């Protein structure tokens, strides 16, 4: 054994010395822990994805269809003609490097191909080779290269290593959006059957049952019932959670994780308590029981297929407008795509809060309101009674989820709610919040366990900022408004900032909300004792 | 390597022009024919590019929002960084194009604390880029004086502002110094920063060397080796009036001028085929030039097509029994 | 006398050590790690820098175990999620021996200094042993995180189906 073991210095130099001169000549290594597994062929078949088959990224042979190059190049041509974004972004990058150190994966891994500019060059090089005069004539000098299996593998590795968070785009002088490029390449990969399971199986489940986990309608009903019971235990108040109720004023749609995963679940309890307290005339839907849309991470078409359920259900139930729960990519779809892909929603009315009379003019076409907009309005008009001291056991920071921040600009509403429901709120450093917020490292369908190492690298900048406020202000919970954050940030915090829990904004609302007829509240929605209710405060 | 290659290309171009300026026939080629070709290639090329971009539709409205959205009336929205009106978008684009807003963002928060090294350097990128582009624009405008008679007032204004300090004889233009400093910075930044060296292509160095060559020959002509300005203006006016001058005028002009105009011609020809098209592309970037009024006004996708969906009826058919057992309402019993 | 010498040159040693640590990353990243000094924009580089600085302080100072543990913990946390085998991940710690020999080569002709060098080496060994422990702990932590995440993902579902009692409360 000692014979094989290089000396430390040698070792450091041998393996991690300068890379080959040109990044194009540096093939990708699939090391366990850093990539996602391929799609289950049954799931892929269920939603008609092309070329379903058993294959694995670490195997040499990916069993590509014979004319795979032709398929991809035609697909690229097609998309260049359909998306101005793609066409413009392929041509105008000047490689100024402003984006280079903005990607959480680059910051956490040090892998140069995680610089957004280089991630895009992986595609751009092929574009130059086949679609530009300079590239066709000058080849490598012009930065062009042929589409080979090696390039394809590189695409798979690095475009399933971008979380579509759009942080780089904020700093780009031309607004080049790596998320858009990633979406295009993922569509191309799909054309030859290269999908990952953590996207494909949730998509198939959601298409069939209405939610990612494949919970059937009765299971969904049971889940809500269970939550209603638990809320009664905690507060002494029995609430209603109507499902598929025709004629309700409002359809409420939340990410499915809210009713089967923790810590999402406490946010669900918060919604239930709030809706009960204000007497909202609303309904859940078992058919549209998923606001999240993993189709977004697959292709525009799949996104449309899944999103279809929401308007269809609103129409069937005859509601006036739609309210949406806390979720990041769900809101990317609802805010930026839904009206275009499945609208117009001319059968709905412009949303108006039944309590305050506020007309949500900003949603007059899409007719869907974000719950934090709705709640902020309630609080502003003093429609609910709050006791912020019930959140005193929490020392809070807030993580802007990528999509609400960079696709909507939903920055102040959650902060307003937090400030009204909590007493101890501390912001993370300025270059890590709001539009400059760092991704959890697991967005866009990458939040699974086989690539945990990569996710932890990607989560490092966020974890690092949380650790800073933990040490400085004793922060013990980081709130967020995204189901993927709630699913994956606990891992990030556990590793980089132990002691910082993850929670939702409406969990804090639920804690602080004074319900009519409630019992003496000893604990918060998690069952954690309130300050002063259990000997010493356990901050 | 790629930098050396690019430098070599530009040196060869200089040599070609240098040699060519020696013969009368070649002078005509360099001073008249190639500039016409260059202009034609530039105009046709750029129009072709822009048409090509514009012909690809914008299926989705996907602005990248960099500030508070317009929502409730009592929450102050960020009108420029997250515009929801056309006016706001114009403002955002103007900030982007005239002030390089996004590059400036680079430094905004980092200035607040700690050691200064990188905050400095990322601010320098903004500053370097801004100085370079503005100098280039002003120099470009100044050159109108050669092509116009009488000289329009805005050209004279640019010239007077540029020579504001009245230093030297002939008066030193500030932009002449600034553009050389900025180019040097942008070049060394690419060469010295390992990250940038790694991502840079030949296409990133060529424009720097080419524009550098143009600037240096221009400076040499103005301040060091005298050129017959009258003859140059005759040539320029001849070009724009499509009545090019003859060998007599061309013969009065020094050979360095031919290097200058040849490099300019090459730049124009190179322009539409290179990353320099960002000049036009920046206006068309859908993440910046669209208003974030997504939920207020419907955006239409011109190539939208129907997709296979899972309808409620199909769904209820599949789950009717379990729904019934759970007491959920049904459309069909 | 060696320790005194090392204390006088503490900053230079730490800087060299940091440089050699950064060199274990691809060269194009190395520049970024070394130059970007904002701890939020560049957590890897800043952690490496602080950890090496603190370790040098203790190695030629009074070997405060809590400082050492914290520093190797920070190092291990980062190296454990990056593309390294355990030996590769921790090899950078051995570099300090070479760096000290280089810097102190002039005074190492003195036998007293050599004695102190042996002492210094065993201090480094101790730090490395701690680092191995911490590295292993981080890898174990990852397994733990995986399991807990999988539980959380369907926690309420499981509670509903299996009952609350069978679940450990990971909140």
PDB file of N, CA and C in Angstrom, chain A residues 6 31 41 43 78 138 152 156 172 203 205 265 268 275 286 311 335 338 368 414 438 460 514:
ATOM      1  N   UNK A   6       1.586   8.255  -2.967  1.00  0.00           N
ATOM      2  CA  UNK A   6       2.523   9.326  -3.298  1.00  0.00           C
ATOM      3  C   UNK A   6       2.795  10.198  -2.083  1.00  0.00           C
ATOM      4  N   UNK A  31     -17.842  11.287 -10.506  1.00  0.00           N
ATOM      5  CA  UNK A  31     -17.463  10.717  -9.227  1.00  0.00           C
ATOM      6  C   UNK A  31     -18.709  10.660  -8.350  1.00  0.00           C
ATOM      7  N   UNK A  41     -36.860   4.429 -16.428  1.00  0.00           N
ATOM      8  CA  UNK A  41     -37.511   4.374 -17.737  1.00  0.00           C
ATOM      9  C   UNK A  41     -39.029   4.302 -17.642  1.00  0.00           C
ATOM     10  N   UNK A  43     -40.987   5.840 -15.490  1.00  0.00           N
ATOM     11  CA  UNK A  43     -41.487   7.208 -15.320  1.00  0.00           C
ATOM     12  C   UNK A  43     -41.395   7.963 -16.634  1.00  0.00           C
ATOM     13  N   UNK A  78     -33.837  24.436 -33.924  1.00  0.00           N
ATOM     14  CA  UNK A  78     -35.237  24.711 -33.631  1.00  0.00           C
ATOM     15  C   UNK A  78     -35.376  25.750 -32.505  1.00  0.00           C
ATOM     16  N   UNK A 138     -12.969  28.878 -38.913  1.00  0.00           N
ATOM     17  CA  UNK A 138     -11.774  28.922 -38.069  1.00  0.00           C
ATOM     18  C   UNK A 138     -11.717  27.827 -36.997  1.00  0.00           C
ATOM     19  N   UNK A 152     -21.208  15.883 -24.830  1.00  0.00           N
ATOM     20  CA  UNK A 152     -22.541  15.562 -24.335  1.00  0.00           C
ATOM     21  C   UNK A 152     -22.492  15.218 -22.843  1.00  0.00           C
ATOM     22  N   UNK A 156     -24.274  17.072 -19.650  1.00  0.00           N
ATOM     23  CA  UNK A 156     -25.100  16.404 -18.636  1.00  0.00           C
ATOM     24  C   UNK A 156     -24.586  16.740 -17.237  1.00  0.00           C
ATOM     25  N   UNK A 172     -24.556  40.365 -14.944  1.00  0.00           N
ATOM     26  CA  UNK A 172     -24.140  40.379 -16.348  1.00  0.00           C
ATOM     27  C   UNK A 172     -24.554  41.687 -17.009  1.00  0.00           C
ATOM     28  N   UNK A 203     -42.199  14.360 -12.003  1.00  0.00           N
ATOM     29  CA  UNK A 203     -43.031  14.833 -13.112  1.00  0.00           C
ATOM     30  C   UNK A 203     -44.103  13.794 -13.428  1.00  0.00           C
ATOM     31  N   UNK A 205     -45.254  11.392 -11.512  1.00  0.00           N
ATOM     32  CA  UNK A 205     -46.197  11.327 -10.388  1.00  0.00           C
ATOM     33  C   UNK A 205     -47.189  12.467 -10.445  1.00  0.00           C
ATOM     34  N   UNK A 265     -44.266  21.400   6.764  1.00  0.00           N
ATOM     35  CA  UNK A 265     -45.531  21.104   7.413  1.00  0.00           C
ATOM     36  C   UNK A 265     -45.973  22.197   8.386  1.00  0.00           C
ATOM     37  N   UNK A 268     -47.695  24.786   6.627  1.00  0.00           N
ATOM     38  CA  UNK A 268     -49.070  24.365   6.332  1.00  0.00           C
ATOM     39  C   UNK A 268     -49.978  24.650   7.524  1.00  0.00           C
ATOM     40  N   UNK A 275     -56.251  30.900   7.619  1.00  0.00           N
ATOM     41  CA  UNK A 275     -57.479  30.880   6.820  1.00  0.00           C
ATOM     42  C   UNK A 275     -58.708  30.701   7.719  1.00  0.00           C
ATOM     43  N   UNK A 286     -57.581  18.341  -4.746  1.00  0.00           N
ATOM     44  CA  UNK A 286     -56.778  17.119  -4.786  1.00  0.00           C
ATOM     45  C   UNK A 286     -56.218  16.895  -6.189  1.00  0.00           C
ATOM     46  N   UNK A 311     -55.316  26.198 -13.684  1.00  0.00           N
ATOM     47  CA  UNK A 311     -56.432  26.958 -14.265  1.00  0.00           C
ATOM     48  C   UNK A 311     -57.639  26.052 -14.529  1.00  0.00           C
ATOM     49  N   UNK A 335     -45.754  33.174 -11.933  1.00  0.00           N
ATOM     50  CA  UNK A 335     -45.588  34.590 -12.220  1.00  0.00           C
ATOM     51  C   UNK A 335     -45.156  34.821 -13.667  1.00  0.00           C
ATOM     52  N   UNK A 338     -47.345  31.018 -16.340  1.00  0.00           N
ATOM     53  CA  UNK A 338     -48.676  30.406 -16.349  1.00  0.00           C
ATOM     54  C   UNK A 338     -49.658  31.100 -17.287  1.00  0.00           C
ATOM     55  N   UNK A 368     -53.666  35.362  -9.787  1.00  0.00           N
ATOM     56  CA  UNK A 368     -53.143  34.515  -8.720  1.00  0.00           C
ATOM     57  C   UNK A 368     -52.259  35.370  -7.816  1.00  0.00           C
ATOM     58  N   UNK A 414     -42.409  39.483   2.589  1.00  0.00           N
ATOM     59  CA  UNK A 414     -42.039  38.554   3.667  1.00  0.00           C
ATOM     60  C   UNK A 414     -41.354  39.252   4.838  1.00  0.00           C
ATOM     61  N   UNK A 438     -28.023  33.927  -2.278  1.00  0.00           N
ATOM     62  CA  UNK A 438     -27.358  32.691  -2.702  1.00  0.00           C
ATOM     63  C   UNK A 438     -28.348  31.540  -2.690  1.00  0.00           C
ATOM     64  N   UNK A 460     -22.652  26.006   0.270  1.00  0.00           N
ATOM     65  CA  UNK A 460     -21.674  26.614   1.173  1.00  0.00           C
ATOM     66  C   UNK A 460     -21.821  28.132   1.327  1.00  0.00           C
ATOM     67  N   UNK A 514     -53.204  35.027  17.069  1.00  0.00           N
ATOM     68  CA  UNK A 514     -54.103  34.756  18.194  1.00  0.00           C
ATOM     69  C   UNK A 514     -55.443  34.310  17.626  1.00  0.00           C
TER      70      UNK A 514
END
